[in-house]
């Protein structure tokens, strides 16, 4: 006669069943057709579009309508294409939607076999960098679509994400903007010192997180609310006002500004300020994305009008 414990499932059998259930759920989420969720091609304040992968080409200066000099950073797209639409069902039954992009073509011989199959499925060339951008369910883009610089409209605001330039081991004055010690009397060969860092016998140690000398830079940095000044659709150039983290020719991620675009649009929509949903001078955004097909009907260079009065005319 079999004992009761012999009829009960073994622990490894339960783990196997759980693993199969999770795998089935993830597979079902991957096979969902994202195009079925796209019901409208119109941007709304609740929509979150995909970003772009660009290369930082350096800084220059342009002059606006009034002749004022504007420092800008030039970002260039290198065959930025959609490689996958991601739909994942979380354990709490909420859905995570994202668009995976690849940029900068690379030789096939330097690409791993796994990534070759991934790019072959998407019908695109192998890429140097692959990143994904969280979106709303209505902002999926067809796999294989080539995105253009017209994705961002001159006059809107963007956030730029990149790895900052590494500075190595630096002192407290450069790393934390410490004032330093006196530079004249009373201090001997310790002008740039951090000063005292410890305590008395109680607690008798240095608190965790104390600002001290250490490694500076070389970390993921986000610069927010940079205005787009000009877009060159022929060369796929995006001119943003201000500085962008990273070295020249480094890959950067560009997306719609969370604060001055998405949050402000939702707030103005709720207040009924429909004319202030988008920044001044921006009527609409390409949705779900700005593609190469849109470039055919647009001028090669689009520039945002100046948002201020002429600085050379005296005020009354």
Short mmCIF file of C-alpha atoms in Angstrom, two decimals:
data_model
loop_
_atom_site.label_atom_id
_atom_site.label_comp_id
_atom_site.label_asym_id
_atom_site.label_seq_id
_atom_site.Cartn_x
_atom_site.Cartn_y
_atom_site.Cartn_z
CA UNK A 1 0.00 0.00 0.00
CA UNK A 2 1.34 3.36 -0.99
CA UNK A 3 1.87 5.86 1.72
CA UNK A 4 0.29 9.32 1.60
CA UNK A 5 3.60 11.07 1.13
CA UNK A 6 4.27 8.98 -1.98
CA UNK A 7 1.11 10.31 -3.65
CA UNK A 8 1.91 13.94 -2.86
CA UNK A 9 3.85 15.91 -5.50
CA UNK A 10 7.55 16.29 -4.89
CA UNK A 11 9.00 19.79 -4.23
CA UNK A 12 10.93 19.71 -7.49
CA UNK A 13 7.70 18.86 -9.32
CA UNK A 14 6.03 21.94 -7.85
CA UNK A 15 8.99 24.08 -8.91
CA UNK A 16 8.82 22.63 -12.42
CA UNK A 17 5.09 23.34 -12.68
CA UNK A 18 5.61 26.90 -11.42
CA UNK A 19 8.44 27.38 -13.92
CA UNK A 20 6.25 26.11 -16.76
CA UNK A 21 3.41 28.43 -15.73
CA UNK A 22 5.69 31.46 -15.61
CA UNK A 23 7.25 30.57 -18.96
CA UNK A 24 3.82 30.18 -20.53
CA UNK A 25 2.71 33.53 -19.18
CA UNK A 26 5.81 35.31 -20.51
CA UNK A 27 5.49 33.56 -23.89
CA UNK A 28 1.86 34.64 -24.12
CA UNK A 29 2.86 38.21 -23.34
CA UNK A 30 5.49 38.16 -26.08
CA UNK A 31 3.06 36.81 -28.68
CA UNK A 32 0.49 39.54 -28.10
CA UNK A 33 0.12 41.62 -31.25
CA UNK A 34 0.88 45.22 -30.21
CA UNK A 35 -0.72 46.60 -33.35
CA UNK A 36 -4.11 45.43 -32.12
CA UNK A 37 -3.90 47.89 -29.20
CA UNK A 38 -3.23 50.84 -31.48
CA UNK A 39 -6.60 52.40 -32.16
CA UNK A 40 -5.63 55.96 -32.94
CA UNK A 41 -2.66 57.73 -34.49
CA UNK A 42 -3.28 60.93 -32.54
CA UNK A 43 -1.12 62.06 -29.65
CA UNK A 44 -2.92 62.68 -26.35
CA UNK A 45 -1.61 64.09 -23.04
CA UNK A 46 -1.80 60.57 -21.59
CA UNK A 47 0.42 59.10 -24.32
CA UNK A 48 4.07 58.28 -23.75
CA UNK A 49 6.06 57.96 -26.96
CA UNK A 50 9.26 56.06 -27.54
CA UNK A 51 12.60 57.86 -27.38
CA UNK A 52 15.56 57.76 -29.74
CA UNK A 53 19.17 56.56 -29.64
CA UNK A 54 21.54 59.20 -31.00
CA UNK A 55 25.25 60.00 -31.14
CA UNK A 56 26.64 63.14 -29.54
CA UNK A 57 28.65 64.95 -32.22
CA UNK A 58 29.77 67.95 -30.18
CA UNK A 59 28.78 71.52 -29.38
CA UNK A 60 28.44 74.57 -31.58
CA UNK A 61 26.48 77.83 -31.64
CA UNK A 62 23.62 79.13 -33.74
CA UNK A 63 21.88 82.49 -33.88
CA UNK A 64 18.15 82.92 -33.43
CA UNK A 65 15.74 85.32 -35.20
CA UNK A 66 16.96 88.26 -33.11
CA UNK A 67 20.66 87.58 -33.67
CA UNK A 68 21.27 86.24 -30.17
CA UNK A 69 23.84 83.47 -29.85
CA UNK A 70 22.50 80.12 -28.62
CA UNK A 71 24.92 77.32 -27.57
CA UNK A 72 23.65 73.95 -28.81
CA UNK A 73 24.68 70.29 -28.77
CA UNK A 74 24.40 68.38 -32.05
CA UNK A 75 22.89 64.87 -31.84
CA UNK A 76 22.81 62.60 -34.89
CA UNK A 77 20.75 59.47 -35.58
CA UNK A 78 22.52 56.49 -37.13
CA UNK A 79 19.92 54.20 -38.69
CA UNK A 80 17.81 54.00 -35.53
CA UNK A 81 15.31 51.18 -36.09
CA UNK A 82 12.66 49.31 -34.12
CA UNK A 83 13.81 45.79 -33.27
CA UNK A 84 11.00 44.60 -31.01
CA UNK A 85 7.72 45.51 -29.32
CA UNK A 86 7.63 44.29 -25.73
CA UNK A 87 4.45 43.45 -23.83
CA UNK A 88 5.05 41.81 -20.47
CA UNK A 89 2.40 40.81 -17.93
CA UNK A 90 3.54 41.39 -14.36
CA UNK A 91 2.53 39.08 -11.47
CA UNK A 92 -0.13 41.61 -10.43
CA UNK A 93 -1.68 41.35 -13.96
CA UNK A 94 -0.62 44.85 -15.01
CA UNK A 95 1.06 45.17 -18.37
CA UNK A 96 4.44 46.66 -19.20
CA UNK A 97 4.74 48.06 -22.73
CA UNK A 98 8.01 49.09 -24.34
CA UNK A 99 9.65 49.63 -27.71
CA UNK A 100 13.12 48.21 -28.27
CA UNK A 101 15.39 50.22 -30.56
CA UNK A 102 18.74 49.49 -32.15
CA UNK A 103 21.17 52.03 -33.60
CA UNK A 104 24.55 52.24 -35.36
CA UNK A 105 25.03 49.36 -37.82
CA UNK A 106 27.87 46.97 -37.02
CA UNK A 107 29.56 44.22 -39.07
CA UNK A 108 27.95 40.83 -38.93
CA UNK A 109 31.23 39.12 -38.06
CA UNK A 110 31.50 41.05 -34.78
CA UNK A 111 27.93 40.22 -33.70
CA UNK A 112 27.15 37.24 -31.48
CA UNK A 113 25.04 34.43 -32.90
CA UNK A 114 22.25 35.15 -30.43
CA UNK A 115 21.99 38.78 -31.49
CA UNK A 116 22.24 37.82 -35.16
CA UNK A 117 19.09 35.77 -34.78
CA UNK A 118 17.38 38.62 -32.92
CA UNK A 119 18.15 41.14 -35.66
CA UNK A 120 17.29 38.59 -38.38
CA UNK A 121 13.83 38.18 -36.86
CA UNK A 122 13.33 41.96 -36.94
CA UNK A 123 14.66 42.17 -40.54
CA UNK A 124 17.22 44.84 -39.63
CA UNK A 125 21.00 44.99 -39.79
CA UNK A 126 23.05 44.18 -36.66
CA UNK A 127 23.39 47.12 -34.27
CA UNK A 128 26.01 48.28 -31.81
CA UNK A 129 23.50 49.37 -29.16
CA UNK A 130 20.03 48.11 -28.24
CA UNK A 131 17.83 49.90 -25.71
CA UNK A 132 14.15 49.87 -24.80
CA UNK A 133 11.85 52.75 -23.91
CA UNK A 134 8.70 52.32 -21.79
CA UNK A 135 5.56 53.52 -23.59
CA UNK A 136 1.79 53.45 -23.31
CA UNK A 137 -0.16 50.69 -25.12
CA UNK A 138 -1.16 53.06 -27.94
CA UNK A 139 2.43 54.02 -28.86
CA UNK A 140 3.77 50.78 -30.31
CA UNK A 141 5.74 51.09 -33.57
CA UNK A 142 5.97 48.48 -36.30
CA UNK A 143 9.11 46.34 -36.11
CA UNK A 144 11.68 47.37 -38.71
CA UNK A 145 10.57 51.01 -38.86
CA UNK A 146 13.40 53.51 -39.32
CA UNK A 147 12.98 56.55 -37.09
CA UNK A 148 13.94 60.07 -38.09
CA UNK A 149 15.03 63.24 -36.34
CA UNK A 150 11.56 64.67 -37.03
CA UNK A 151 10.39 62.53 -34.11
CA UNK A 152 11.17 65.58 -31.95
CA UNK A 153 9.53 68.85 -32.95
CA UNK A 154 11.53 72.09 -32.66
CA UNK A 155 10.17 73.99 -29.68
CA UNK A 156 9.52 70.99 -27.45
CA UNK A 157 11.61 69.84 -24.47
CA UNK A 158 13.60 66.62 -24.14
CA UNK A 159 15.55 64.69 -21.53
CA UNK A 160 18.97 63.37 -22.53
CA UNK A 161 20.52 60.36 -20.76
CA UNK A 162 24.16 59.31 -21.08
CA UNK A 163 27.23 58.30 -19.10
CA UNK A 164 29.05 61.36 -17.82
CA UNK A 165 32.74 61.95 -18.48
CA UNK A 166 34.92 60.19 -15.90
CA UNK A 167 37.13 62.53 -13.87
CA UNK A 168 38.97 59.94 -11.78
CA UNK A 169 39.73 60.39 -8.06
CA UNK A 170 38.97 63.99 -7.11
CA UNK A 171 38.99 66.02 -3.91
CA UNK A 172 36.06 67.45 -2.03
CA UNK A 173 36.29 70.92 -3.59
CA UNK A 174 35.81 69.60 -7.12
CA UNK A 175 33.58 66.66 -6.27
CA UNK A 176 31.21 68.30 -3.76
CA UNK A 177 31.90 72.01 -4.30
CA UNK A 178 33.37 72.45 -0.81
CA UNK A 179 34.63 75.91 0.05
CA UNK A 180 37.98 74.68 1.35
CA UNK A 181 40.05 76.17 4.17
CA UNK A 182 41.48 79.67 4.43
CA UNK A 183 43.89 80.61 1.67
CA UNK A 184 45.81 83.26 3.64
CA UNK A 185 46.62 83.08 7.37
CA UNK A 186 46.31 80.27 9.83
CA UNK A 187 46.44 77.34 7.41
CA UNK A 188 49.61 75.55 6.35
CA UNK A 189 49.61 73.42 3.19
CA UNK A 190 45.96 72.40 3.70
CA UNK A 191 44.07 74.98 1.69
CA UNK A 192 42.04 72.44 -0.32
CA UNK A 193 41.56 69.99 2.52
CA UNK A 194 38.14 68.63 3.45
CA UNK A 195 38.61 69.42 7.12
CA UNK A 196 37.42 67.20 9.98
CA UNK A 197 35.34 64.16 9.03
CA UNK A 198 35.04 62.22 12.31
CA UNK A 199 33.12 62.74 15.53
CA UNK A 200 33.97 62.63 19.23
CA UNK A 201 34.14 59.42 21.21
CA UNK A 202 30.41 59.13 20.65
CA UNK A 203 29.71 57.90 17.94
CA UNK A 204 33.43 57.54 17.30
CA UNK A 205 33.08 56.85 13.59
CA UNK A 206 32.36 58.50 10.26
CA UNK A 207 28.70 58.39 9.23
CA UNK A 208 27.91 56.43 6.04
CA UNK A 209 27.35 58.72 3.07
CA UNK A 210 29.72 61.41 4.30
CA UNK A 211 30.84 63.66 1.46
CA UNK A 212 34.53 62.95 1.02
CA UNK A 213 37.08 62.64 -1.76
CA UNK A 214 36.47 59.84 -4.23
CA UNK A 215 35.76 58.86 -7.79
CA UNK A 216 33.92 61.49 -9.82
CA UNK A 217 31.94 61.05 -13.04
CA UNK A 218 31.55 57.99 -15.23
CA UNK A 219 27.96 57.34 -14.18
CA UNK A 220 24.53 57.48 -15.79
CA UNK A 221 23.35 61.08 -15.87
CA UNK A 222 20.11 62.67 -17.02
CA UNK A 223 19.86 66.29 -18.14
CA UNK A 224 16.24 67.42 -18.12
CA UNK A 225 14.18 69.98 -20.01
CA UNK A 226 16.52 70.81 -22.88
CA UNK A 227 14.69 72.71 -25.66
CA UNK A 228 14.96 71.44 -29.23
CA UNK A 229 16.13 74.38 -31.33
CA UNK A 230 16.56 72.92 -34.81
CA UNK A 231 16.04 69.65 -36.70
CA UNK A 232 17.85 68.65 -39.89
CA UNK A 233 15.86 65.88 -41.58
CA UNK A 234 18.42 65.30 -44.34
CA UNK A 235 21.34 64.50 -42.03
CA UNK A 236 19.15 63.35 -39.11
CA UNK A 237 20.52 66.02 -36.78
CA UNK A 238 18.86 67.28 -33.60
CA UNK A 239 20.10 70.58 -32.13
CA UNK A 240 19.32 70.90 -28.41
CA UNK A 241 20.10 73.97 -26.36
CA UNK A 242 22.68 73.46 -23.64
CA UNK A 243 25.18 70.77 -22.69
CA UNK A 244 24.69 67.02 -22.85
CA UNK A 245 26.61 64.48 -20.70
CA UNK A 246 29.16 62.17 -22.27
CA UNK A 247 32.12 62.35 -24.60
CA UNK A 248 31.86 63.15 -28.30
CA UNK A 249 30.54 60.29 -30.47
CA UNK A 250 29.03 58.59 -27.41
CA UNK A 251 25.53 57.10 -27.59
CA UNK A 252 22.83 59.07 -25.78
CA UNK A 253 19.16 58.37 -25.12
CA UNK A 254 16.71 61.15 -25.99
CA UNK A 255 13.09 61.14 -24.84
CA UNK A 256 10.22 63.57 -24.30
CA UNK A 257 10.80 65.62 -21.14
CA UNK A 258 8.93 64.08 -18.23
CA UNK A 259 8.41 67.35 -16.36
CA UNK A 260 7.91 70.02 -19.01
CA UNK A 261 6.14 67.78 -21.52
CA UNK A 262 4.32 64.82 -19.97
CA UNK A 263 3.50 66.04 -16.45
CA UNK A 264 2.69 69.58 -17.60
CA UNK A 265 0.49 68.27 -20.40
CA UNK A 266 -1.53 66.13 -17.98
CA UNK A 267 -1.89 69.01 -15.52
CA UNK A 268 -3.05 71.52 -18.13
CA UNK A 269 -5.41 68.98 -19.65
CA UNK A 270 -7.04 68.40 -16.25
CA UNK A 271 -7.38 72.16 -15.69
CA UNK A 272 -8.97 72.68 -19.11
CA UNK A 273 -6.04 74.74 -20.43
CA UNK A 274 -6.03 73.03 -23.81
CA UNK A 275 -3.90 75.71 -25.47
CA UNK A 276 -1.10 75.09 -22.96
CA UNK A 277 -0.98 71.32 -23.26
CA UNK A 278 2.04 71.55 -25.58
CA UNK A 279 4.80 74.19 -25.45
CA UNK A 280 4.30 77.47 -27.29
CA UNK A 281 4.76 77.05 -31.02
CA UNK A 282 4.18 73.26 -31.00
CA UNK A 283 0.83 72.20 -32.41
CA UNK A 284 1.19 68.41 -32.38
CA UNK A 285 3.73 65.60 -32.02
CA UNK A 286 4.37 62.79 -34.54
CA UNK A 287 2.56 59.76 -33.20
CA UNK A 288 3.38 57.02 -32.56
CA UNK A 289 6.79 58.08 -33.92
CA UNK A 290 8.50 60.25 -36.52
CA UNK A 291 9.56 58.01 -39.41
CA UNK A 292 11.53 58.38 -42.62
CA UNK A 293 8.28 58.45 -44.62
CA UNK A 294 7.26 61.72 -42.93
CA UNK A 295 10.45 63.43 -44.08
CA UNK A 296 9.38 63.40 -47.74
CA UNK A 297 6.74 66.09 -47.15
CA UNK A 298 8.81 68.33 -44.84
CA UNK A 299 11.55 70.91 -45.47
CA UNK A 300 15.14 69.75 -44.88
CA UNK A 301 15.72 72.15 -41.95
CA UNK A 302 13.08 73.10 -39.38
CA UNK A 303 13.91 75.70 -36.75
CA UNK A 304 11.96 76.79 -33.71
CA UNK A 305 11.01 80.48 -33.51
CA UNK A 306 12.60 82.53 -30.77
CA UNK A 307 10.54 82.58 -27.58
CA UNK A 308 11.80 85.91 -26.27
CA UNK A 309 11.97 89.53 -27.39
CA UNK A 310 15.04 90.93 -29.09
CA UNK A 311 17.84 91.56 -26.58
CA UNK A 312 19.17 94.40 -28.73
CA UNK A 313 16.05 96.59 -28.49
CA UNK A 314 15.94 98.77 -25.34
CA UNK A 315 12.92 98.26 -23.12
CA UNK A 316 10.66 101.16 -22.32
#
